[in-house]
């Protein structure tokens, strides 16, 4: 048995092999971080015993590469052979303990990719100290999978509704694991059912194709003799046994590595003081920073119902144009070619100027603002030519009209980008979703402010389309209009009627012609695409699907009697930051595919959009201000996503300024 020295009062650093997990570890509370770091350092003694001895490399042999503790005697390191003559007893000891080093073979094709399937028993014996030790074991097995070029898929059992398999370690999955509990320990039948579920899931999304599963079980060891616990009968397992407490000393656990059905190497794992352990379990996660906690309120959360119709933070007008709302102005990005914004523009917006609407079309920027000019409430519309043929500040058309309009924009989000739409002049909408007109023509500078009565309410706008709600008799319809007013789609409102003050989110996908909305927390409704059409799926022909509080739908459409939805797991609300495509049938999730992993930026992303030129995301700083615009796109081979980062401060520094102060002063 190997006894691991006790840790000091200071928390040890995270072993270098766990650097990839730092973004997750840093979101844990200080006591839990200290506990895990100490245990992960102690787990390193077991790496040779847990490493996959049965790995089968195939393909063309290319040569010898890195070092390994498992290999052929013909490939033993020369320094080990020197020990055979200079210190034969040490040579024999290293050979017996599995510490001898060999050169590892490299192959052109490593063959089947290993998938470590880890099943954790969450019975009553795993409460308290055992639960934290099992959490450390999950991180440890992920580290083992990584060094073998494989992946870790893990779950916990017993579970009444069947196992849920995870393919990553995140704040959300840790939450679910710490909350999971059962009145009994997992048996071999529970593990077999979990493996069957994994087979079904991977068969649907084809992630199991060409994979070689390596199964491990983590749990508390049963009593000596006959035991029905899976951890005592599994082919491979990490068996935990907590030693009885001793007065004045910290707790110690014995960890036994079971391989090929036989108990192997054992190690003693020390815990810090009970005060640290209890604090880690009572408060496992670090509190959100105030700015992020406020920013976490969104359409997928349980925050305020009416989140406004205006897009926030940024809009993608088309592949070559982006508008970004900053705290003190608007950044206009025009691309000469993909990912190249050589000549950005910045429109400062002082605190006494209220943005009423903005529109970018054919390099013509149109802005409507409300301001107090010499004690009078004035609406001012200005147009700027951004084609580069002249100074945009000199190539403008300005129209103004005294009007009482300040109340129309009360409560507007500080990073909102309200849009203008073409009409007799321009149309704009108040924060209460009502339509107004700022009318003018090209023949004179006079303008008129119109209140447009009995017009449909606007529900959302994206820069390429808007969704309106119209009422015809006893029926209500959702009209999807292009930016120019042309109709894209027309949906009959389902049996979940929309009240704008209760609307929690609405999405529309141009490419899939799919619309979904939410008026109840975490429940989304997809109305069918035809007026007057009804079927057995609902009184007005609709399907519904559920989301977790941290999940934000980006796209949803019907697929026969089922639903296909693309979901962003918001890390600020407890998710892992990934984007997934879900397949649902009868309200149950049948399969999923991870489309995008946002990595280290996950905790700072405040919004994600799927556009025609990639997946764009906005990150914010600790104060909640926009920091960087990210574009995730696939490489030329169509493989994994790459990320292009645009620092907003750097773009503003080189941007040409368009001063609205001179426009307002006239």
XYZ file of C-alpha atoms in Angstrom:
666
model
C 0.000 0.000 0.000
C 1.238 3.484 -0.827
C 0.697 6.105 1.856
C 0.432 9.607 0.479
C 1.930 12.359 2.636
C -0.521 14.734 4.243
C -1.059 18.056 2.581
C 0.014 21.277 4.214
C -2.361 23.981 5.338
C -1.806 25.871 2.084
C -3.702 24.560 -0.915
C -1.307 22.974 -3.417
C -1.314 24.207 -6.998
C -3.314 22.338 -9.611
C -1.142 19.647 -11.242
C -0.083 20.724 -14.720
C -2.078 17.891 -16.294
C -5.310 19.544 -15.114
C -4.662 22.944 -16.708
C -7.492 22.337 -19.178
C -9.946 22.240 -16.268
C -8.878 25.550 -14.723
C -11.904 27.482 -16.128
C -14.178 25.040 -14.276
C -12.095 24.794 -11.107
C -11.954 28.578 -10.798
C -15.764 28.699 -10.596
C -15.753 26.494 -7.503
C -15.657 27.861 -3.967
C -12.311 28.322 -2.239
C -12.846 25.372 0.177
C -13.789 22.999 -2.641
C -10.864 24.192 -4.768
C -8.475 23.550 -1.893
C -9.929 20.111 -1.280
C -9.853 19.055 -4.938
C -6.369 20.382 -5.611
C -4.979 18.385 -2.713
C -6.723 15.214 -3.777
C -5.817 15.535 -7.455
C -2.161 15.868 -6.458
C -2.479 12.646 -4.443
C -4.283 10.834 -7.274
C -1.204 11.258 -9.480
C 0.367 8.299 -7.641
C -2.252 6.057 -9.263
C -1.798 7.137 -12.872
C 0.314 4.113 -13.798
C -2.204 1.691 -12.321
C -5.239 3.207 -14.019
C -3.667 3.802 -17.442
C -5.056 1.544 -20.153
C -2.873 -1.559 -20.372
C -5.057 -3.141 -23.021
C -4.608 -0.446 -25.643
C -4.445 -1.962 -29.110
C -2.539 0.221 -31.561
C -3.044 -0.545 -35.224
C -1.840 0.861 -38.500
C 1.582 1.493 -39.976
C 4.383 1.605 -37.404
C 6.185 4.970 -37.617
C 8.779 4.702 -34.851
C 9.321 5.293 -31.158
C 7.978 8.418 -29.499
C 7.262 9.376 -25.911
C 7.884 7.370 -22.735
C 5.492 4.919 -21.134
C 5.485 2.507 -18.202
C 3.971 -0.210 -20.423
C 6.001 -1.613 -23.286
C 8.155 -4.345 -24.770
C 11.474 -5.267 -23.207
C 13.061 -4.570 -26.593
C 12.097 -0.908 -26.238
C 13.289 -0.357 -22.670
C 15.060 2.972 -22.044
C 18.858 2.685 -21.977
C 19.107 4.253 -18.527
C 16.987 1.399 -17.174
C 19.447 -1.110 -18.644
C 22.242 0.756 -16.891
C 20.460 0.135 -13.589
C 20.461 -3.587 -14.348
C 24.244 -3.648 -14.090
C 24.892 -0.825 -11.606
C 21.940 -1.338 -9.220
C 20.237 -4.653 -9.978
C 18.004 -4.578 -6.895
C 16.640 -1.143 -7.845
C 16.129 -2.415 -11.390
C 14.086 -5.359 -10.108
C 12.090 -3.119 -7.763
C 11.161 -0.711 -10.559
C 10.231 -3.629 -12.780
C 8.023 -5.169 -10.080
C 6.361 -1.856 -9.180
C 5.643 -0.991 -12.798
C 7.953 2.055 -12.752
C 10.276 0.922 -15.560
C 10.244 3.252 -18.563
C 9.861 2.138 -22.181
C 9.799 3.930 -25.517
C 6.232 4.143 -26.801
C 5.367 3.016 -30.326
C 3.880 5.543 -32.733
C 1.475 4.515 -35.473
C 0.159 6.356 -38.523
C -3.346 5.292 -37.501
C -3.856 4.807 -33.753
C -6.913 2.675 -34.479
C -10.140 2.876 -32.525
C -10.413 5.934 -30.322
C -10.815 5.015 -26.650
C -13.898 6.272 -24.842
C -13.706 5.958 -21.080
C -17.213 5.235 -19.795
C -17.246 6.131 -16.118
C -20.219 5.161 -13.942
C -20.424 6.614 -10.425
C -22.555 4.988 -7.737
C -24.396 7.708 -5.783
C -25.834 5.534 -3.038
C -25.991 6.526 0.656
C -22.392 5.441 1.248
C -21.158 8.227 -1.046
C -22.484 11.068 1.099
C -20.070 13.451 2.800
C -16.348 12.870 2.297
C -16.947 10.140 -0.275
C -18.846 12.504 -2.574
C -15.895 14.893 -2.863
C -13.478 12.017 -3.394
C -15.690 10.704 -6.216
C -15.703 14.181 -7.785
C -11.903 14.167 -7.746
C -12.015 10.716 -9.364
C -14.097 12.120 -12.237
C -11.465 14.798 -12.920
C -8.758 12.140 -12.607
C -10.389 9.821 -15.160
C -10.798 12.749 -17.570
C -7.063 13.321 -17.234
C -6.400 9.599 -17.931
C -8.623 9.725 -21.026
C -6.795 12.817 -22.293
C -3.322 11.270 -22.112
C -4.584 8.333 -24.177
C -6.115 10.584 -26.833
C -9.599 9.536 -25.803
C -12.659 11.142 -24.282
C -14.532 10.713 -21.029
C -18.253 9.990 -20.951
C -19.646 9.697 -17.449
C -22.901 9.273 -15.577
C -24.223 8.518 -12.100
C -26.557 5.710 -11.059
C -28.964 4.533 -9.680
C -31.399 7.027 -11.186
C -35.152 6.475 -11.448
C -35.384 7.928 -14.959
C -32.291 6.185 -16.258
C -28.722 7.354 -16.652
C -27.889 10.727 -18.197
C -24.513 10.647 -19.922
C -22.223 13.675 -19.861
C -19.313 14.268 -22.202
C -17.711 17.123 -20.299
C -17.046 18.392 -16.799
C -18.729 21.747 -16.235
C -20.344 23.740 -13.459
C -23.718 22.381 -14.468
C -22.677 18.719 -14.539
C -20.929 19.114 -11.186
C -24.130 20.614 -9.745
C -26.159 17.669 -10.964
C -23.657 15.203 -9.557
C -23.485 16.826 -6.116
C -27.288 16.883 -5.878
C -27.753 13.285 -7.029
C -28.562 10.667 -4.394
C -30.132 7.244 -4.133
C -31.323 5.046 -1.278
C -29.197 2.137 -2.578
C -25.843 1.517 -4.199
C -25.453 0.817 -7.911
C -25.552 -2.818 -8.988
C -24.209 -4.522 -12.090
C -27.722 -4.279 -13.576
C -27.705 -0.486 -13.117
C -24.351 -0.242 -14.872
C -25.509 -2.513 -17.707
C -28.624 -0.367 -18.259
C -26.462 2.770 -18.297
C -24.222 1.214 -20.946
C -27.266 0.280 -23.034
C -28.436 3.895 -22.865
C -24.981 5.033 -24.010
C -25.118 2.604 -26.938
C -28.493 3.987 -28.022
C -27.378 7.615 -27.772
C -24.114 7.109 -29.637
C -25.863 5.051 -32.310
C -28.159 8.004 -33.041
C -25.525 10.760 -33.225
C -22.764 8.387 -34.459
C -20.283 9.514 -31.787
C -19.759 5.873 -30.880
C -18.661 4.909 -34.401
C -15.077 3.657 -34.324
C -14.896 4.093 -30.542
C -13.500 1.510 -28.139
C -15.250 1.814 -24.769
C -13.212 1.268 -21.611
C -15.525 0.889 -18.619
C -14.793 2.053 -15.078
C -16.945 2.238 -11.960
C -16.449 4.536 -8.960
C -18.168 3.832 -5.664
C -17.820 2.920 -2.016
C -16.586 -0.601 -1.389
C -18.983 -3.069 0.205
C -18.398 -5.223 3.249
C -16.086 -8.200 3.008
C -17.608 -11.329 1.534
C -20.481 -11.369 -0.899
C -21.337 -7.904 -2.279
C -23.861 -6.945 -4.944
C -22.277 -3.546 -5.486
C -21.047 -2.868 -8.995
C -17.812 -1.368 -7.713
C -16.873 -4.738 -6.128
C -17.613 -6.839 -9.207
C -16.677 -4.533 -12.096
C -13.822 -5.373 -14.444
C -12.264 -1.953 -13.739
C -13.147 0.205 -10.737
C -11.951 2.721 -8.175
C -13.243 1.457 -4.827
C -13.462 3.923 -1.935
C -13.297 2.927 1.727
C -13.418 5.642 4.392
C -11.407 4.786 7.471
C -13.038 5.404 10.867
C -12.441 8.898 12.281
C -9.707 9.319 14.872
C -9.974 12.098 17.435
C -7.680 14.998 16.637
C -6.839 13.747 13.138
C -8.262 14.417 9.691
C -10.173 11.763 7.769
C -8.380 9.272 5.545
C -9.807 7.225 2.682
C -8.373 4.084 1.141
C -8.624 3.943 -2.638
C -8.257 0.564 -4.346
C -7.664 0.215 -8.080
C -9.420 -2.857 -9.464
C -8.214 -4.092 -12.855
C -9.371 -7.135 -14.811
C -11.530 -8.178 -11.889
C -8.641 -8.192 -9.401
C -7.818 -5.706 -6.658
C -4.528 -3.998 -7.373
C -2.694 -0.950 -6.118
C -4.052 0.907 -3.111
C -3.376 4.410 -1.826
C -4.336 6.469 1.194
C -5.965 9.802 0.359
C -5.927 12.443 3.086
C -8.630 15.057 3.574
C -8.146 18.539 5.020
C -9.896 19.488 8.242
C -13.616 18.768 8.619
C -14.255 22.520 8.608
C -12.924 22.760 5.054
C -14.818 19.643 3.929
C -18.142 20.826 5.356
C -17.672 24.297 3.832
C -16.874 22.736 0.450
C -20.079 20.682 0.469
C -22.300 23.451 1.841
C -21.020 26.050 -0.644
C -19.444 24.243 -3.598
C -19.510 27.160 -6.050
C -18.069 30.649 -6.025
C -20.720 33.397 -6.158
C -21.285 35.134 -9.475
C -19.800 38.569 -9.722
C -22.521 41.230 -9.363
C -22.228 42.369 -12.979
C -22.512 38.857 -14.329
C -25.294 37.948 -11.964
C -27.305 40.850 -13.329
C -26.385 39.949 -16.879
C -27.516 36.363 -16.372
C -31.149 37.431 -16.608
C -32.239 36.524 -20.123
C -34.955 34.872 -22.183
C -34.040 31.435 -20.920
C -34.024 32.301 -17.214
C -36.581 33.055 -14.572
C -35.917 36.791 -14.693
C -38.308 39.538 -15.784
C -40.782 38.304 -18.363
C -40.716 41.159 -20.889
C -37.130 41.398 -22.107
C -37.936 43.852 -24.894
C -38.188 43.513 -28.656
C -34.876 45.174 -29.446
C -31.771 43.101 -30.185
C -29.009 43.675 -27.667
C -25.248 44.053 -27.841
C -24.875 43.463 -31.599
C -26.722 42.708 -34.812
C -25.509 41.078 -38.013
C -27.144 43.122 -40.755
C -25.591 40.770 -43.307
C -22.341 38.844 -43.710
C -20.319 41.998 -44.251
C -21.852 44.375 -41.702
C -22.181 44.365 -37.920
C -23.521 46.962 -35.481
C -22.242 46.797 -31.895
C -23.773 48.746 -29.014
C -21.251 50.038 -26.517
C -22.011 51.888 -23.311
C -21.042 55.223 -24.881
C -21.874 54.717 -28.544
C -22.317 52.466 -31.553
C -19.517 50.691 -33.420
C -20.147 50.129 -37.140
C -18.143 47.314 -38.746
C -18.041 46.990 -42.537
C -16.055 44.086 -43.980
C -13.984 44.404 -47.139
C -13.528 40.641 -47.032
C -14.270 37.974 -44.455
C -12.952 38.867 -40.994
C -11.430 42.102 -42.267
C -12.847 45.358 -40.877
C -10.260 47.870 -42.108
C -12.282 51.071 -41.624
C -14.713 50.910 -38.704
C -16.865 53.855 -37.647
C -17.867 54.902 -34.149
C -20.911 57.012 -33.305
C -20.606 58.453 -29.771
C -23.891 58.638 -27.843
C -23.677 60.980 -24.848
C -25.909 60.161 -21.891
C -28.355 62.962 -22.793
C -29.043 61.473 -26.257
C -31.542 58.629 -26.528
C -31.225 56.195 -29.432
C -34.654 55.748 -31.028
C -33.589 53.638 -33.992
C -30.777 52.719 -36.357
C -30.564 51.187 -39.834
C -27.643 50.204 -42.071
C -28.420 49.541 -45.714
C -26.044 49.647 -48.703
C -23.433 51.502 -46.608
C -25.977 54.169 -45.732
C -26.312 54.657 -41.975
C -29.619 56.061 -40.761
C -29.990 57.123 -37.108
C -32.976 58.502 -35.207
C -32.322 60.018 -31.788
C -34.335 61.873 -29.175
C -32.679 64.793 -27.420
C -33.436 67.880 -25.369
C -32.471 70.914 -27.460
C -32.739 74.249 -25.640
C -35.443 72.848 -23.389
C -37.477 71.288 -26.191
C -38.028 67.589 -26.863
C -36.824 66.928 -30.419
C -36.622 63.873 -32.673
C -33.654 64.112 -35.056
C -32.986 61.864 -38.026
C -29.622 61.859 -39.799
C -28.233 59.871 -42.724
C -24.530 59.222 -43.312
C -22.786 57.865 -46.388
C -20.190 55.281 -45.308
C -19.123 54.297 -48.811
C -15.773 56.021 -48.398
C -16.255 58.454 -51.262
C -16.424 61.367 -48.831
C -16.217 62.255 -45.163
C -19.351 60.735 -43.587
C -19.697 63.704 -41.250
C -20.022 65.998 -44.273
C -22.312 63.774 -46.326
C -25.412 63.807 -44.177
C -29.073 64.686 -44.414
C -30.627 65.929 -41.197
C -34.317 66.285 -40.375
C -35.821 67.245 -37.044
C -39.220 67.576 -35.454
C -40.274 68.884 -32.078
C -42.317 66.160 -30.404
C -43.047 64.778 -26.964
C -41.320 61.428 -27.364
C -38.974 60.885 -24.410
C -41.491 58.598 -22.666
C -41.540 56.254 -25.671
C -38.096 54.929 -24.803
C -38.465 54.622 -21.042
C -36.893 51.445 -19.702
C -34.810 50.756 -22.796
C -31.930 48.366 -22.105
C -28.600 50.187 -22.030
C -27.180 47.903 -24.745
C -30.305 47.804 -26.923
C -30.120 48.398 -30.665
C -33.644 49.502 -31.679
C -34.076 49.278 -35.423
C -35.574 51.588 -38.022
C -37.696 50.302 -40.881
C -38.523 51.856 -44.261
C -41.829 53.644 -44.757
C -42.860 57.198 -45.579
C -39.536 58.236 -44.125
C -38.843 55.682 -41.387
C -40.855 53.672 -38.893
C -39.729 53.078 -35.346
C -41.100 51.330 -32.273
C -41.326 52.314 -28.636
C -40.170 50.114 -25.781
C -43.874 49.267 -25.396
C -43.754 47.682 -28.901
C -46.009 50.270 -30.576
C -45.345 51.626 -34.062
C -44.644 55.289 -34.863
C -43.698 57.151 -38.003
C -41.070 59.815 -38.639
C -42.197 60.919 -42.084
C -40.241 62.893 -44.670
C -39.305 62.806 -48.354
C -36.323 63.711 -50.497
C -37.810 66.978 -51.755
C -37.750 68.971 -48.513
C -36.308 68.912 -45.037
C -39.632 69.015 -43.239
C -40.544 66.004 -41.136
C -43.662 64.844 -39.333
C -44.092 62.687 -36.241
C -47.023 60.255 -36.549
C -48.714 58.023 -34.001
C -49.815 54.987 -36.026
C -52.967 53.584 -34.446
C -54.248 49.997 -34.673
C -50.944 48.679 -35.922
C -49.588 45.203 -35.028
C -47.255 45.030 -32.046
C -43.629 44.166 -32.682
C -42.400 41.089 -30.806
C -38.781 40.912 -31.917
C -36.345 42.116 -34.572
C -32.911 40.891 -35.631
C -31.697 43.235 -38.368
C -32.781 40.885 -41.158
C -36.421 40.320 -40.149
C -39.016 41.240 -37.551
C -41.970 39.380 -36.022
C -45.314 41.163 -35.572
C -48.481 40.082 -33.764
C -51.751 40.896 -35.529
C -55.317 40.147 -34.440
C -58.073 39.214 -36.889
C -61.382 38.625 -35.160
C -60.912 35.925 -32.541
C -57.604 34.735 -33.965
C -54.094 36.086 -33.591
C -51.244 35.630 -36.052
C -47.482 35.956 -35.941
C -46.248 37.636 -39.110
C -42.570 37.344 -40.004
C -41.507 40.245 -42.225
C -38.302 40.946 -44.075
C -36.411 44.107 -43.338
C -38.114 45.769 -46.316
C -41.591 44.711 -45.178
C -42.050 41.659 -47.415
C -43.710 38.703 -45.717
C -41.599 35.627 -44.958
C -44.005 33.495 -42.952
C -47.379 33.630 -41.265
C -48.140 31.565 -38.162
C -51.387 31.151 -36.342
C -50.913 31.759 -32.639
C -51.183 28.465 -30.789
C -53.016 27.491 -27.642
C -50.269 29.304 -25.705
C -51.333 32.899 -26.481
C -48.760 35.652 -26.432
C -49.178 38.581 -24.127
C -46.238 40.905 -24.857
C -45.726 41.719 -21.189
C -45.335 37.979 -20.518
C -43.101 37.162 -23.472
C -39.835 35.603 -22.304
C -38.244 34.907 -25.646
C -38.907 34.529 -29.364
C -36.641 33.133 -32.070
C -36.970 32.728 -35.817
C -34.614 30.895 -38.167
C -34.437 32.152 -41.760
C -32.870 28.957 -43.071
C -35.314 26.593 -41.364
C -38.404 28.832 -41.397
C -38.904 27.820 -37.783
C -40.391 30.059 -35.091
C -40.590 29.383 -31.356
C -41.566 31.495 -28.364
C -41.855 31.241 -24.597
C -44.491 32.770 -22.329
C -43.908 30.323 -19.453
C -40.498 29.855 -17.830
C -38.516 27.097 -19.570
C -41.382 26.040 -21.877
C -41.157 26.852 -25.601
C -43.946 26.615 -28.174
C -43.528 26.022 -31.920
C -46.635 27.055 -33.894
C -47.253 25.323 -37.206
C -46.602 27.225 -40.413
C -50.071 27.321 -41.974
C -53.036 29.552 -41.231
C -56.098 27.757 -39.977
C -54.343 24.394 -39.835
C -55.066 22.138 -36.866
C -53.985 18.630 -36.025
C -53.906 16.179 -33.207
C -50.738 17.702 -31.808
C -52.650 20.651 -30.420
C -55.799 22.686 -30.722
C -54.102 25.150 -33.029
C -51.353 22.864 -34.291
C -48.303 23.383 -32.095
C -45.549 21.461 -30.363
C -43.822 22.305 -27.094
C -40.476 21.451 -25.574
C -38.842 22.135 -22.222
C -35.495 23.730 -21.467
C -33.373 24.020 -18.359
C -33.111 27.473 -16.719
C -29.625 27.935 -18.183
C -30.576 26.885 -21.732
C -31.313 29.487 -24.423
C -32.797 28.236 -27.717
C -31.148 29.652 -30.843
C -33.218 27.728 -33.399
C -36.183 25.364 -33.232
C -38.246 23.599 -35.864
C -40.618 20.673 -36.164
C -39.413 17.368 -37.582
C -42.464 15.206 -38.144
C -44.015 14.799 -34.711
C -40.735 15.735 -33.060
C -38.650 18.836 -32.498
C -35.102 19.737 -33.496
C -33.660 22.610 -31.462
C -30.256 24.257 -31.253
C -29.598 25.253 -27.639
C -26.949 27.438 -26.035
C -26.075 26.420 -22.472
C -25.432 29.811 -20.820
C -22.474 29.468 -18.454
C -23.483 32.619 -16.564
C -26.719 30.915 -15.547
C -25.114 27.612 -14.575
C -24.569 25.924 -17.958
C -21.343 24.861 -19.628
C -21.287 27.379 -22.498
C -21.684 24.784 -25.264
C -24.068 24.911 -28.239
C -25.940 21.673 -28.943
C -28.526 20.390 -31.379
C -31.227 18.409 -29.575
C -33.704 15.919 -30.997
C -36.918 15.583 -28.993
C -39.855 13.225 -29.350
C -42.979 13.401 -27.172
C -41.214 15.961 -25.026
C -38.250 13.649 -24.318
C -34.702 14.265 -25.510
C -33.746 11.292 -27.655
C -30.299 12.440 -28.776
C -28.027 15.449 -29.007
C -24.943 16.623 -30.825
C -22.478 19.165 -29.476
C -22.098 21.757 -32.223
C -19.739 24.183 -30.513
C -17.599 24.300 -27.390
C -16.860 27.887 -26.391
C -13.965 26.976 -24.102
C -12.387 29.563 -21.830
C -14.695 32.351 -23.081
C -17.857 30.558 -21.890
C -18.166 32.444 -18.590
C -17.999 35.842 -20.343
C -20.371 35.226 -23.266
C -23.590 37.207 -22.932
C -25.203 36.492 -26.299
C -24.814 34.092 -29.233
C -26.310 34.325 -32.741
C -26.276 31.852 -35.615
C -25.752 33.805 -38.847
C -24.978 32.978 -42.468
C -21.239 33.514 -41.941
C -20.756 31.601 -38.696
C -21.743 31.638 -35.056
C -21.117 35.054 -33.502
C -20.896 35.740 -29.788
C -20.413 38.758 -27.532
C -18.268 38.689 -24.407
C -18.455 41.222 -21.590
C -15.969 42.335 -18.964
C -16.433 42.253 -15.188
C -18.426 45.503 -15.360
C -20.833 43.990 -17.896
C -19.600 46.132 -20.810
C -19.040 44.570 -24.269
C -15.453 43.420 -24.567
C -14.950 41.275 -27.665
C -16.874 39.985 -30.646
C -16.172 36.320 -31.386
C -16.818 34.431 -34.600
C -16.793 30.639 -34.570
C -16.394 29.076 -37.994
C -15.357 25.706 -39.359
C -11.968 25.213 -40.952
C -11.661 24.569 -44.685
C -12.014 20.839 -44.173
C -15.301 21.329 -42.336
C -13.856 19.957 -39.103
C -13.788 21.561 -35.695
C -14.753 25.172 -35.073
C -12.092 27.859 -35.038
C -12.526 31.169 -33.236
C -11.712 34.635 -34.571
C -11.614 37.290 -31.847
C -12.221 41.012 -32.397
C -11.279 43.214 -29.449
C -13.779 46.074 -29.430
C -11.493 48.633 -27.777
C -8.901 48.105 -30.515
C -11.533 48.573 -33.215
C -12.818 51.756 -31.568
C -9.287 53.147 -31.317
C -8.849 52.990 -35.102
C -12.451 53.903 -35.969
C -13.504 57.151 -37.672
C -15.779 59.113 -35.349
C -19.185 60.405 -36.470
C -20.138 63.260 -34.158
C -23.863 63.566 -33.479
C -23.329 66.620 -31.293
C -22.926 68.871 -34.312
C -25.996 67.289 -35.910
C -28.132 67.964 -32.844
C -26.940 71.524 -32.442
C -27.896 72.116 -36.079
